[in-house]
PDB file of C-alpha atoms in Angstrom:
ATOM      1  CA  UNK C1016       6.083 -31.534  17.057  1.00 63.00           C
ATOM      2  CA  UNK C1017       5.296 -28.590  14.810  1.00 66.00           C
ATOM      3  CA  UNK C1018       8.942 -28.278  13.787  1.00 70.00           C
ATOM      4  CA  UNK C1019       8.856 -31.917  12.642  1.00 72.00           C
ATOM      5  CA  UNK C1020       5.839 -31.145  10.479  1.00 76.00           C
ATOM      6  CA  UNK C1021       7.433 -28.016   9.019  1.00 79.00           C
ATOM      7  CA  UNK C1022      10.787 -29.672   8.381  1.00 82.00           C
ATOM      8  CA  UNK C1023       9.078 -32.658   6.782  1.00 86.00           C
ATOM      9  CA  UNK C1024       7.472 -30.410   4.198  1.00 88.00           C
ATOM     10  CA  UNK C1025      10.619 -28.334   3.714  1.00 91.00           C
ATOM     11  CA  UNK C1026      12.741 -31.458   3.316  1.00 90.00           C
ATOM     12  CA  UNK C1027      10.499 -32.995   0.649  1.00 92.00           C
ATOM     13  CA  UNK C1028      10.137 -29.763  -1.343  1.00 93.00           C
ATOM     14  CA  UNK C1029      13.815 -28.852  -0.967  1.00 93.00           C
ATOM     15  CA  UNK C1030      15.069 -32.295  -1.931  1.00 92.00           C
ATOM     16  CA  UNK C1031      12.799 -32.421  -4.967  1.00 93.00           C
ATOM     17  CA  UNK C1032      13.909 -28.938  -6.057  1.00 94.00           C
ATOM     18  CA  UNK C1033      17.577 -29.817  -5.502  1.00 94.00           C
ATOM     19  CA  UNK C1034      17.218 -33.014  -7.527  1.00 92.00           C
ATOM     20  CA  UNK C1035      15.509 -31.124 -10.355  1.00 93.00           C
ATOM     21  CA  UNK C1036      18.158 -28.389 -10.370  1.00 94.00           C
ATOM     22  CA  UNK C1037      20.958 -30.946 -10.400  1.00 93.00           C
ATOM     23  CA  UNK C1038      19.300 -32.933 -13.188  1.00 91.00           C
ATOM     24  CA  UNK C1039      19.079 -29.781 -15.311  1.00 93.00           C
ATOM     25  CA  UNK C1040      22.702 -28.919 -14.519  1.00 93.00           C
ATOM     26  CA  UNK C1041      24.001 -32.389 -15.330  1.00 91.00           C
ATOM     27  CA  UNK C1042      21.883 -32.602 -18.496  1.00 90.00           C
ATOM     28  CA  UNK C1043      23.924 -29.736 -19.948  1.00 90.00           C
ATOM     29  CA  UNK C1044      27.166 -31.735 -19.449  1.00 88.00           C
ATOM     30  CA  UNK C1045      29.096 -28.887 -17.847  1.00 90.00           C
ATOM     31  CA  UNK C1046      32.877 -28.965 -17.433  1.00 92.00           C
ATOM     32  CA  UNK C1047      34.358 -30.216 -14.177  1.00 92.00           C
ATOM     33  CA  UNK C1048      35.130 -26.665 -13.003  1.00 94.00           C
ATOM     34  CA  UNK C1049      31.441 -25.736 -13.206  1.00 94.00           C
ATOM     35  CA  UNK C1050      30.443 -28.825 -11.212  1.00 93.00           C
ATOM     36  CA  UNK C1051      33.031 -28.075  -8.530  1.00 94.00           C
ATOM     37  CA  UNK C1052      31.896 -24.438  -8.367  1.00 95.00           C
ATOM     38  CA  UNK C1053      28.242 -25.497  -8.117  1.00 94.00           C
ATOM     39  CA  UNK C1054      29.160 -27.926  -5.352  1.00 94.00           C
ATOM     40  CA  UNK C1055      31.079 -25.199  -3.496  1.00 95.00           C
ATOM     41  CA  UNK C1056      28.175 -22.743  -3.745  1.00 95.00           C
ATOM     42  CA  UNK C1057      25.668 -25.397  -2.670  1.00 95.00           C
ATOM     43  CA  UNK C1058      27.817 -26.446   0.313  1.00 94.00           C
ATOM     44  CA  UNK C1059      28.049 -22.817   1.366  1.00 94.00           C
ATOM     45  CA  UNK C1060      24.255 -22.550   1.102  1.00 93.00           C
ATOM     46  CA  UNK C1061      23.840 -25.674   3.260  1.00 92.00           C
ATOM     47  CA  UNK C1062      25.785 -24.057   6.089  1.00 90.00           C
ATOM     48  CA  UNK C1063      24.277 -20.604   5.588  1.00 90.00           C
ATOM     49  CA  UNK C1064      20.592 -21.511   5.489  1.00 89.00           C
ATOM     50  CA  UNK C1065      20.482 -24.306   8.083  1.00 84.00           C
ATOM     51  CA  UNK C1066      18.964 -22.118  10.801  1.00 81.00           C
ATOM     52  CA  UNK C1067      17.235 -19.686   8.447  1.00 85.00           C
ATOM     53  CA  UNK C1068      15.381 -21.705   5.820  1.00 90.00           C
ATOM     54  CA  UNK C1069      15.546 -25.496   5.951  1.00 90.00           C
ATOM     55  CA  UNK C1070      14.007 -25.824   2.489  1.00 92.00           C
ATOM     56  CA  UNK C1071      17.052 -24.120   0.932  1.00 95.00           C
ATOM     57  CA  UNK C1072      19.336 -26.288   3.044  1.00 94.00           C
ATOM     58  CA  UNK C1073      17.657 -29.474   1.812  1.00 93.00           C
ATOM     59  CA  UNK C1074      17.858 -28.329  -1.810  1.00 94.00           C
ATOM     60  CA  UNK C1075      21.526 -27.396  -1.512  1.00 95.00           C
ATOM     61  CA  UNK C1076      22.394 -30.638   0.300  1.00 94.00           C
ATOM     62  CA  UNK C1077      20.749 -32.605  -2.498  1.00 94.00           C
ATOM     63  CA  UNK C1078      22.778 -30.702  -5.075  1.00 94.00           C
ATOM     64  CA  UNK C1079      26.024 -31.436  -3.236  1.00 94.00           C
ATOM     65  CA  UNK C1080      25.214 -35.129  -2.779  1.00 92.00           C
ATOM     66  CA  UNK C1081      24.076 -35.679  -6.359  1.00 92.00           C
ATOM     67  CA  UNK C1082      27.063 -33.888  -7.881  1.00 93.00           C
ATOM     68  CA  UNK C1083      29.384 -35.987  -5.700  1.00 93.00           C
ATOM     69  CA  UNK C1084      27.610 -39.158  -6.826  1.00 91.00           C
ATOM     70  CA  UNK C1085      27.870 -37.999 -10.438  1.00 91.00           C
ATOM     71  CA  UNK C1086      31.600 -37.367 -10.048  1.00 91.00           C
ATOM     72  CA  UNK C1087      32.069 -40.865  -8.636  1.00 90.00           C
ATOM     73  CA  UNK C1088      29.791 -42.605 -11.137  1.00 86.00           C
ATOM     74  CA  UNK C1089      28.645 -40.451 -14.077  1.00 83.00           C
ATOM     75  CA  UNK C1090      26.059 -43.017 -15.254  1.00 79.00           C
ATOM     76  CA  UNK C1091      24.211 -43.266 -11.906  1.00 74.00           C
ATOM     77  CA  UNK C1092      20.899 -41.688 -12.956  1.00 72.00           C
ATOM     78  CA  UNK C1093      18.951 -43.724 -10.393  1.00 74.00           C
ATOM     79  CA  UNK C1094      20.337 -41.504  -7.626  1.00 79.00           C
ATOM     80  CA  UNK C1095      17.752 -38.768  -8.283  1.00 84.00           C
ATOM     81  CA  UNK C1096      14.673 -40.919  -7.787  1.00 84.00           C
ATOM     82  CA  UNK C1097      16.308 -42.843  -4.987  1.00 88.00           C
ATOM     83  CA  UNK C1098      17.115 -39.611  -3.102  1.00 86.00           C
ATOM     84  CA  UNK C1099      13.538 -38.325  -3.410  1.00 88.00           C
ATOM     85  CA  UNK C1100      12.092 -41.708  -2.416  1.00 90.00           C
ATOM     86  CA  UNK C1101      14.418 -41.974   0.592  1.00 90.00           C
ATOM     87  CA  UNK C1102      13.423 -38.462   1.652  1.00 89.00           C
ATOM     88  CA  UNK C1103       9.704 -39.220   1.403  1.00 90.00           C
ATOM     89  CA  UNK C1104      10.119 -42.475   3.380  1.00 92.00           C
ATOM     90  CA  UNK C1105      12.230 -40.691   6.010  1.00 88.00           C
ATOM     91  CA  UNK C1106       9.721 -37.845   6.271  1.00 87.00           C
ATOM     92  CA  UNK C1107       6.888 -40.334   6.727  1.00 89.00           C
ATOM     93  CA  UNK C1108       8.797 -42.148   9.486  1.00 89.00           C
ATOM     94  CA  UNK C1109       9.593 -38.850  11.227  1.00 82.00           C
ATOM     95  CA  UNK C1110       5.933 -37.872  11.019  1.00 81.00           C
ATOM     96  CA  UNK C1111       4.792 -41.169  12.569  1.00 83.00           C
ATOM     97  CA  UNK C1112       7.446 -40.974  15.286  1.00 79.00           C
ATOM     98  CA  UNK C1113       6.430 -37.410  16.138  1.00 74.00           C
ATOM     99  CA  UNK C1114       3.152 -38.871  17.425  1.00 73.00           C
ATOM    100  CA  UNK C1115       4.817 -41.795  19.195  1.00 77.00           C
ATOM    101  CA  UNK C1116       7.615 -39.760  20.823  1.00 72.00           C
ATOM    102  CA  UNK C1117       6.392 -36.142  20.752  1.00 67.00           C
ATOM    103  CA  UNK C1118       8.458 -33.322  22.156  1.00 67.00           C
ATOM    104  CA  UNK C1119       5.900 -30.748  23.251  1.00 70.00           C
ATOM    105  CA  UNK C1120       7.144 -27.164  23.343  1.00 69.00           C
ATOM    106  CA  UNK C1121       5.344 -26.259  26.556  1.00 71.00           C
ATOM    107  CA  UNK C1122       7.657 -28.570  28.494  1.00 76.00           C
ATOM    108  CA  UNK C1123      10.669 -26.441  27.612  1.00 80.00           C
ATOM    109  CA  UNK C1124       9.081 -23.062  28.418  1.00 83.00           C
ATOM    110  CA  UNK C1125      10.240 -22.926  32.072  1.00 87.00           C
ATOM    111  CA  UNK C1126      13.848 -23.475  31.000  1.00 90.00           C
ATOM    112  CA  UNK C1127      13.572 -20.857  28.234  1.00 88.00           C
ATOM    113  CA  UNK C1128      12.040 -18.366  30.669  1.00 90.00           C
ATOM    114  CA  UNK C1129      14.857 -19.037  33.144  1.00 93.00           C
ATOM    115  CA  UNK C1130      17.456 -18.421  30.426  1.00 91.00           C
ATOM    116  CA  UNK C1131      15.720 -15.188  29.439  1.00 91.00           C
ATOM    117  CA  UNK C1132      15.688 -13.941  33.029  1.00 94.00           C
ATOM    118  CA  UNK C1133      19.414 -14.751  33.391  1.00 94.00           C
ATOM    119  CA  UNK C1134      20.208 -13.008  30.103  1.00 93.00           C
ATOM    120  CA  UNK C1135      18.203  -9.944  31.210  1.00 93.00           C
ATOM    121  CA  UNK C1136      20.096  -9.892  34.507  1.00 93.00           C
ATOM    122  CA  UNK C1137      23.462  -9.974  32.692  1.00 92.00           C
ATOM    123  CA  UNK C1138      22.296  -7.200  30.374  1.00 92.00           C
ATOM    124  CA  UNK C1139      21.051  -5.083  33.283  1.00 92.00           C
ATOM    125  CA  UNK C1140      24.411  -5.499  35.033  1.00 90.00           C
ATOM    126  CA  UNK C1141      26.214  -4.425  31.861  1.00 88.00           C
ATOM    127  CA  UNK C1142      23.957  -1.374  31.446  1.00 88.00           C
ATOM    128  CA  UNK C1143      24.226  -0.325  35.095  1.00 88.00           C
ATOM    129  CA  UNK C1144      27.996  -0.803  35.161  1.00 85.00           C
ATOM    130  CA  UNK C1145      28.346   1.760  32.354  1.00 75.00           C
ATOM    131  CA  UNK C1146      32.099   2.334  32.376  1.00 78.00           C
ATOM    132  CA  UNK C1147      33.082  -0.924  34.079  1.00 82.00           C
ATOM    133  CA  UNK C1148      32.345  -3.123  31.069  1.00 82.00           C
ATOM    134  CA  UNK C1149      33.768  -3.042  27.592  1.00 86.00           C
ATOM    135  CA  UNK C1150      31.586  -2.343  24.607  1.00 86.00           C
ATOM    136  CA  UNK C1151      32.037  -5.973  23.533  1.00 88.00           C
ATOM    137  CA  UNK C1152      30.727  -7.253  26.880  1.00 88.00           C
ATOM    138  CA  UNK C1153      27.758  -4.891  26.609  1.00 87.00           C
ATOM    139  CA  UNK C1154      26.980  -6.036  23.060  1.00 90.00           C
ATOM    140  CA  UNK C1155      27.276  -9.707  24.024  1.00 91.00           C
ATOM    141  CA  UNK C1156      24.905  -9.204  26.944  1.00 91.00           C
ATOM    142  CA  UNK C1157      22.401  -7.441  24.682  1.00 91.00           C
ATOM    143  CA  UNK C1158      22.757 -10.181  22.065  1.00 93.00           C
ATOM    144  CA  UNK C1159      22.135 -12.777  24.788  1.00 92.00           C
ATOM    145  CA  UNK C1160      18.807 -11.124  25.632  1.00 92.00           C
ATOM    146  CA  UNK C1161      17.771 -10.942  21.997  1.00 92.00           C
ATOM    147  CA  UNK C1162      18.768 -14.568  21.387  1.00 92.00           C
ATOM    148  CA  UNK C1163      16.902 -15.773  24.480  1.00 91.00           C
ATOM    149  CA  UNK C1164      13.847 -13.777  23.515  1.00 90.00           C
ATOM    150  CA  UNK C1165      13.950 -15.197  19.990  1.00 89.00           C
ATOM    151  CA  UNK C1166      14.175 -18.740  21.374  1.00 87.00           C
ATOM    152  CA  UNK C1167      11.191 -18.157  23.644  1.00 86.00           C
ATOM    153  CA  UNK C1168       9.215 -16.522  20.849  1.00 86.00           C
ATOM    154  CA  UNK C1169      10.003 -19.403  18.465  1.00 82.00           C
ATOM    155  CA  UNK C1170       8.970 -21.965  21.060  1.00 80.00           C
ATOM    156  CA  UNK C1171       5.717 -20.112  21.685  1.00 82.00           C
ATOM    157  CA  UNK C1172       5.006 -19.931  17.940  1.00 78.00           C
ATOM    158  CA  UNK C1173       5.674 -23.657  17.519  1.00 73.00           C
ATOM    159  CA  UNK C1174       3.521 -24.399  20.577  1.00 77.00           C
ATOM    160  CA  UNK C1175       0.608 -22.584  18.928  1.00 76.00           C
ATOM    161  CA  UNK C1176       0.754 -25.029  15.979  1.00 70.00           C
ATOM    162  CA  UNK C1177       0.678 -28.134  18.178  1.00 69.00           C
ATOM    163  CA  UNK C1178      -2.540 -30.111  18.513  1.00 66.00           C
ATOM    164  CA  UNK C1179      -4.581 -29.296  21.605  1.00 66.00           C
ATOM    165  CA  UNK C1180      -5.610 -32.689  22.870  1.00 59.00           C
ATOM    166  CA  UNK C1181      -6.661 -32.972  26.518  1.00 44.00           C
ATOM    167  CA  UNK C1182      -4.688 -36.214  26.996  1.00 49.00           C
ATOM    168  CA  UNK C1183      -1.370 -34.696  25.913  1.00 48.00           C
ATOM    169  CA  UNK C1184       1.236 -35.182  28.616  1.00 44.00           C
TER     170      UNK C1184
END
């Protein structure tokens, strides 16, 4: 639920920023090589920031899409407003659906706790088996604990931002 709210805001701001950046870029009438380079950098940013900062991902995805549209049809100026409008409509629908079909974080806590316990057990085995495991196996076990702990922590943080209605089920 809270992730839907956060991503809604990030998507609208990111898309608007990406549209503005692309409009400024295309207004300068850059050569094809600059457009291709900008598209390459933006596509790299889409993949890089997906799990880190969704706002950057949305901005970069807008840049890629709008440059591609420009390359296919250089006179398609309506694409900027249409992309922002589509994003706002989609964000509104996601917001409404988050109340109709909510996915409450507390429901997933038992599974996340189970995964954390299993990851801790694997890490403990790797630590106690000192010379019997490779350094790579040890590092992977430690990474598994840190990843599981981060997932649980993220779920708990998102759960704190959910509404606290007594009828929530």
